[in-house]
mmCIF file of N, CA and C in Angstrom:
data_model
loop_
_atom_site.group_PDB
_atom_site.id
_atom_site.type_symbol
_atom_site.label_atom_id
_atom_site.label_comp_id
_atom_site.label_asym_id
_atom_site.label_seq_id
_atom_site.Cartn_x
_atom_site.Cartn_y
_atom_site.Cartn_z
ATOM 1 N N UNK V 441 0.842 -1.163 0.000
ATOM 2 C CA UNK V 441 0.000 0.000 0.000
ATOM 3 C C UNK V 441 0.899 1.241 0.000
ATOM 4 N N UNK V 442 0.639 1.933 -0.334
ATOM 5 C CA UNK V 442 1.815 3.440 -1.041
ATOM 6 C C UNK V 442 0.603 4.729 -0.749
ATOM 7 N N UNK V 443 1.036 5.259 0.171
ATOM 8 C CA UNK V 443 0.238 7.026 0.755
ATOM 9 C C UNK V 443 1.008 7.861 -0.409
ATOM 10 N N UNK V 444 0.058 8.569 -0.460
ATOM 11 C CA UNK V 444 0.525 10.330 -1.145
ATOM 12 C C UNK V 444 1.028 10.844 0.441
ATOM 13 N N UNK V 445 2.283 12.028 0.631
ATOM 14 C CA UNK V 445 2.031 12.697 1.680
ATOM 15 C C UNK V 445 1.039 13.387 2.147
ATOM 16 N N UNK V 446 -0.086 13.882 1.154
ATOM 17 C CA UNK V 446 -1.293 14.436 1.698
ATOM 18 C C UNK V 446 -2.357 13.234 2.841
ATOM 19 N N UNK V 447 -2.282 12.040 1.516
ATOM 20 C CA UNK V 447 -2.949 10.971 2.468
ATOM 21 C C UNK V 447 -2.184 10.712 3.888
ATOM 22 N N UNK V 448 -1.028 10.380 3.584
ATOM 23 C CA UNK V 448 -0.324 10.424 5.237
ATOM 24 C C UNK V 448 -0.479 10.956 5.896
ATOM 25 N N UNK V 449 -0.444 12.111 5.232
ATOM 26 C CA UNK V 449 -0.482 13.564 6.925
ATOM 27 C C UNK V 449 -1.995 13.169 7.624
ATOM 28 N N UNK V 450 -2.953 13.409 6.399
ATOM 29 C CA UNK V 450 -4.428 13.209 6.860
ATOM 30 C C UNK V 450 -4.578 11.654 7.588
ATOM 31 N N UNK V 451 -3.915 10.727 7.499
ATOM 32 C CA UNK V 451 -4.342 9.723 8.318
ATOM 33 C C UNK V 451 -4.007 9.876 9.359
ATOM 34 N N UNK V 452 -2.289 10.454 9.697
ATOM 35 C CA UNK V 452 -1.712 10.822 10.383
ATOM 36 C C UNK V 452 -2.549 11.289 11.279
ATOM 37 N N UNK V 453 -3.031 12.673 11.063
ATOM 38 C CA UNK V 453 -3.903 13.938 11.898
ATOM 39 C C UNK V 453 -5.023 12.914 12.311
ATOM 40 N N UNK V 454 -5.437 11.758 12.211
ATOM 41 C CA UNK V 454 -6.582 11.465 12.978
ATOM 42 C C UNK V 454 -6.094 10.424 14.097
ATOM 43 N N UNK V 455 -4.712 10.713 14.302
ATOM 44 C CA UNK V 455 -4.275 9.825 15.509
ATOM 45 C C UNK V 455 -4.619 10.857 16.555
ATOM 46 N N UNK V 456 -4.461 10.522 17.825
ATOM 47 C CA UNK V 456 -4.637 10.801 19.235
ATOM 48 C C UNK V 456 -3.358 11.922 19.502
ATOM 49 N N UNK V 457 -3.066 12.712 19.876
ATOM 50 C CA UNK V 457 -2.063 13.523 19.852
ATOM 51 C C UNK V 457 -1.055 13.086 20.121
ATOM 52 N N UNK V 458 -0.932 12.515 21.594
ATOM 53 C CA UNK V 458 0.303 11.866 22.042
ATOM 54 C C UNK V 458 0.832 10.574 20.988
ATOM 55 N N UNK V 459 0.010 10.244 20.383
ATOM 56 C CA UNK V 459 0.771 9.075 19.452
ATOM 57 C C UNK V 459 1.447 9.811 18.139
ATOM 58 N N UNK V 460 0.443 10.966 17.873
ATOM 59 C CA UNK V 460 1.204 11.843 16.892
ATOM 60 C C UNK V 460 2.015 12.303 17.033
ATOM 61 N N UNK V 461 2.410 12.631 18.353
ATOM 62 C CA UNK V 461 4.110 13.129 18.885
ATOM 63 C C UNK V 461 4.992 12.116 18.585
ATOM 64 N N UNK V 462 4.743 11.045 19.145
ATOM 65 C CA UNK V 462 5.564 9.909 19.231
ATOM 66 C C UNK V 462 6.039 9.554 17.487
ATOM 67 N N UNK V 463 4.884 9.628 16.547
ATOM 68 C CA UNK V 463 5.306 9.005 15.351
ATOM 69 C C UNK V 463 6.138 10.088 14.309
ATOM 70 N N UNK V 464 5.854 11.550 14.858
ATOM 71 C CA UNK V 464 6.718 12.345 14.598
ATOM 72 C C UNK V 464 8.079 12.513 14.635
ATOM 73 N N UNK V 465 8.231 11.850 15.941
ATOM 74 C CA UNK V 465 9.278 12.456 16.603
ATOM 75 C C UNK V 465 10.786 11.036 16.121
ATOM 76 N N UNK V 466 10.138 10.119 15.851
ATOM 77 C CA UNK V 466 10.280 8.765 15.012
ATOM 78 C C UNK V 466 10.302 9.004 13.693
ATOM 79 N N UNK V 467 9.979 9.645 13.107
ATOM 80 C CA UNK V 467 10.147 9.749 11.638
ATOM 81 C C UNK V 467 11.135 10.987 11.399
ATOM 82 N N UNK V 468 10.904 11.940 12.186
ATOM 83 C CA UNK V 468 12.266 12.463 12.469
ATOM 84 C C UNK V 468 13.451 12.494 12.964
ATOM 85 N N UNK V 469 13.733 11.435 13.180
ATOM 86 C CA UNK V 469 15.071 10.974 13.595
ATOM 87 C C UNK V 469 15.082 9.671 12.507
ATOM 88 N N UNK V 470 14.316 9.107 11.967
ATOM 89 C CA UNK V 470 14.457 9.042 10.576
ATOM 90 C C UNK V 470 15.381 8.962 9.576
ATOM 91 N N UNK V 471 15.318 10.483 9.628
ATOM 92 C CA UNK V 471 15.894 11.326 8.352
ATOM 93 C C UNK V 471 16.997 12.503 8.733
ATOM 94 N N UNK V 472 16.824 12.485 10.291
ATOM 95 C CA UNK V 472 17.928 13.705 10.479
ATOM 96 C C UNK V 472 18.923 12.896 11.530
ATOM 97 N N UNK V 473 19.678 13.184 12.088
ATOM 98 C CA UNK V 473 20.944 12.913 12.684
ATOM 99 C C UNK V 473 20.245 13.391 14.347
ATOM 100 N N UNK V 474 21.068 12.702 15.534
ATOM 101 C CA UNK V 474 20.439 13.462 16.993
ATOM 102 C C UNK V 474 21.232 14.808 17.258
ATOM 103 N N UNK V 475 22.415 15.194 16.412
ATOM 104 C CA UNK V 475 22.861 16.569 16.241
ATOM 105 C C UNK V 475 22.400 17.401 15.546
ATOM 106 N N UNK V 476 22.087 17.364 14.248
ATOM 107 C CA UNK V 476 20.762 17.851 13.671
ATOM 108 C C UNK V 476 19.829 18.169 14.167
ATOM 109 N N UNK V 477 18.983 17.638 15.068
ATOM 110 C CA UNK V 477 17.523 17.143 15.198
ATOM 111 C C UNK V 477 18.056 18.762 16.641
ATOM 112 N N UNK V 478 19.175 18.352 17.040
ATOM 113 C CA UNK V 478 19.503 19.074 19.013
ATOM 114 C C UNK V 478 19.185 20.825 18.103
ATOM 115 N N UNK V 479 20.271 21.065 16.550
ATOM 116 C CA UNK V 479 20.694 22.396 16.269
ATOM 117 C C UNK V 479 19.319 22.587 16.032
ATOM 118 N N UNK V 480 18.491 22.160 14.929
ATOM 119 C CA UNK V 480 17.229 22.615 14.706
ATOM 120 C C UNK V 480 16.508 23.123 15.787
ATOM 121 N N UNK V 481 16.461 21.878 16.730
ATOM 122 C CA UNK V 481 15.301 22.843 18.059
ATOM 123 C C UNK V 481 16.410 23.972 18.910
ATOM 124 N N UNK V 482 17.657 23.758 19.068
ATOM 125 C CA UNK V 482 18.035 25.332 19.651
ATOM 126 C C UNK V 482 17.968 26.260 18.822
ATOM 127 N N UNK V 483 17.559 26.491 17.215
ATOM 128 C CA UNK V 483 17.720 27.346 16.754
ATOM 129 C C UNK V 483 15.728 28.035 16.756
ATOM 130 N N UNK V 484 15.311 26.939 16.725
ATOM 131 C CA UNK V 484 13.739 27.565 16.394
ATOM 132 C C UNK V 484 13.192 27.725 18.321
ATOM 133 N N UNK V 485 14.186 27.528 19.138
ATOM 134 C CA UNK V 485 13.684 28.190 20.264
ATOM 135 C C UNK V 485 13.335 29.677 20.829
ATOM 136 N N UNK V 486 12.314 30.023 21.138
ATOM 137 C CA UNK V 486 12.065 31.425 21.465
ATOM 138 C C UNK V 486 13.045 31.710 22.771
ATOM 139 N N UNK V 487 13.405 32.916 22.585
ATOM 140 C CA UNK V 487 14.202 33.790 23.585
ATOM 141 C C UNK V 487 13.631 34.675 23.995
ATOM 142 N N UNK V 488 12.564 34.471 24.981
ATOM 143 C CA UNK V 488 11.495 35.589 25.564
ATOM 144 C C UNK V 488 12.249 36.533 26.903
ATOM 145 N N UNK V 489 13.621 35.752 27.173
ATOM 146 C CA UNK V 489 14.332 36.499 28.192
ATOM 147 C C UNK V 489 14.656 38.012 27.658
ATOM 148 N N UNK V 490 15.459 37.826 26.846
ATOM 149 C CA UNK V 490 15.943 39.522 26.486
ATOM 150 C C UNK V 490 14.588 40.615 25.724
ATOM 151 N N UNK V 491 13.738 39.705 24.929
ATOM 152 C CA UNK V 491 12.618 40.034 24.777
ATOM 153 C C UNK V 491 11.980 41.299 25.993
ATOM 154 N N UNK V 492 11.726 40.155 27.061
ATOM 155 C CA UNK V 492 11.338 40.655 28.484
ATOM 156 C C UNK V 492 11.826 42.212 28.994
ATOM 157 N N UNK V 493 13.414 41.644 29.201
ATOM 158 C CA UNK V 493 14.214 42.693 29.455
ATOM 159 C C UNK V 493 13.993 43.920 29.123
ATOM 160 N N UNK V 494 13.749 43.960 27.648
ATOM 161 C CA UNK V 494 13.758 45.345 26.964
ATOM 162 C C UNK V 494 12.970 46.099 27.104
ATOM 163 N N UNK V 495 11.397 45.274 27.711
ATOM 164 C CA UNK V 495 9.747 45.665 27.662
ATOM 165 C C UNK V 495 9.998 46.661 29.126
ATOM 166 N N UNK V 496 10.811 45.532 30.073
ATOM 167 C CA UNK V 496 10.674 46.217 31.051
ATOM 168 C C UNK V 496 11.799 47.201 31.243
ATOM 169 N N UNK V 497 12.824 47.456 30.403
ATOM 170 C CA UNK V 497 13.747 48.799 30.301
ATOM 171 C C UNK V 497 12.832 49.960 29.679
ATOM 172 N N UNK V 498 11.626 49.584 28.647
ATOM 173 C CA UNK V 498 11.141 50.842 27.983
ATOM 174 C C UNK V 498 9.726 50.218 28.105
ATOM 175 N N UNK V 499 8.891 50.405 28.990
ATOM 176 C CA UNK V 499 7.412 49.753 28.942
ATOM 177 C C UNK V 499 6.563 50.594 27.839
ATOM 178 N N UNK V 500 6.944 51.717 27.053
ATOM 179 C CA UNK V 500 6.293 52.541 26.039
ATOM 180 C C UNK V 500 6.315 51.663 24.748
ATOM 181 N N UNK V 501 7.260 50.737 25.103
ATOM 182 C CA UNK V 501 7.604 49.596 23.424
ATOM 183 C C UNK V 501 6.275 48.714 23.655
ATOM 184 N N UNK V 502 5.899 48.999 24.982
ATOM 185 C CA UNK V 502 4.723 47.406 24.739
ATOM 186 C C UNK V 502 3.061 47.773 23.956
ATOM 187 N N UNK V 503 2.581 46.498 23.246
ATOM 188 C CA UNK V 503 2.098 46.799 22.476
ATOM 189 C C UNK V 503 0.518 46.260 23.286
ATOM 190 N N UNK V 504 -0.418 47.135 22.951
ATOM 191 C CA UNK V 504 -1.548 46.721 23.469
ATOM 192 C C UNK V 504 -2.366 45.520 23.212
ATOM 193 N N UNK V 505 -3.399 44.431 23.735
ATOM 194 C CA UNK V 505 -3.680 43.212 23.199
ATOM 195 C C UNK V 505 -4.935 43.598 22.536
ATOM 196 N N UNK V 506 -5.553 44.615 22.155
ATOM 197 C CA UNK V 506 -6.220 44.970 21.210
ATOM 198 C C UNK V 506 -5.920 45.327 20.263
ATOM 199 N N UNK V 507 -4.673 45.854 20.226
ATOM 200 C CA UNK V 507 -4.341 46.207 19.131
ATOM 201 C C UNK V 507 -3.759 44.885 17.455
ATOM 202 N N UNK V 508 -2.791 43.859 19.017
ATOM 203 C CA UNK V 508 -2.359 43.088 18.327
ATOM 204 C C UNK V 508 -3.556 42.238 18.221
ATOM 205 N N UNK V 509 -4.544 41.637 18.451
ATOM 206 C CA UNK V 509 -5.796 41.094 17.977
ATOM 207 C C UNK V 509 -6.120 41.764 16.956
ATOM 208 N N UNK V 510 -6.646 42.838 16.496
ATOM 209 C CA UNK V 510 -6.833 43.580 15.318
ATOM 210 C C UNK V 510 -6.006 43.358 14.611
ATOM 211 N N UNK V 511 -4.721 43.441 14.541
ATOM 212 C CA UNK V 511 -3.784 43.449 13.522
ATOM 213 C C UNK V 511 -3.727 41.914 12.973
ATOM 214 N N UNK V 512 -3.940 40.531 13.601
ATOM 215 C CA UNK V 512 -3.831 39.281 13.744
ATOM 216 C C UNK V 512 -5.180 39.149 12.899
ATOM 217 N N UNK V 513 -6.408 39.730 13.187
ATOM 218 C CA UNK V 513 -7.465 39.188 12.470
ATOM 219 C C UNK V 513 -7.521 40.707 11.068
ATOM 220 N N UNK V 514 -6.577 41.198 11.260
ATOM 221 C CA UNK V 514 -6.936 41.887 9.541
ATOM 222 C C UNK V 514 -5.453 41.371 9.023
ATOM 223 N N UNK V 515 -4.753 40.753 9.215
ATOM 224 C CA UNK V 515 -3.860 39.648 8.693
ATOM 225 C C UNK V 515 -4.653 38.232 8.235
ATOM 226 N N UNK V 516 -5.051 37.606 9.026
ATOM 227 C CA UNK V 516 -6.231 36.446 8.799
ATOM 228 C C UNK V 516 -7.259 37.215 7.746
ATOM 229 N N UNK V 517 -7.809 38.119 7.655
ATOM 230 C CA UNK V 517 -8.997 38.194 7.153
ATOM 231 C C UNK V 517 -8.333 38.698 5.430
ATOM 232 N N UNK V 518 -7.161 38.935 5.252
ATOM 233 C CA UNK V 518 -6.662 39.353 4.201
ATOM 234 C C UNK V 518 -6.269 38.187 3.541
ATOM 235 N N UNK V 519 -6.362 36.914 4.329
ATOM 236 C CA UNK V 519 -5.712 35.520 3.546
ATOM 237 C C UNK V 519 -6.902 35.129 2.995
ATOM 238 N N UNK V 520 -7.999 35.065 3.239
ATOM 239 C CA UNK V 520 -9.340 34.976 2.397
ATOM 240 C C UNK V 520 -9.494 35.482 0.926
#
């Protein structure tokens, strides 16, 4: 039996989450190396520390949550 990746993913997506982690996380190591697999996630990790820092050196930089909701749904509403 031979999946398209569309069919895969979609069979995929109707597993239980935690098994979808698991078969992920298995198919990615797969194909990548456990040094690979370490650089990828330190590189796509958020750094909310210095982030932080800066908000609270200049609290005038912070941005209101109405505002960024508005901006988030006339971003969304422009992908339509």
């Amino acid at each position: 039996m031979t999946f398209s990746a569309s069919e895969f993913y979609e069979a995929g997506m109707s597993l239980p989450p935690e098994v979808r982690k698991i078969v992920a996380l298995r198919l990615l190591e797969s194909v990548e190396s456990d040094e690979a697999f370490d650089r990828a996630a330190e590189g796509s990790t958020p750094r909310p520390a210095p982030a932080f820092d800066a908000l609270k050196a200049d609290p005038s930089r912070a941005i209101p949550a109405e505002t960024v909701r508005a901006r988030f749904e006339a971003t969304w509403a422009a992908r339509s």
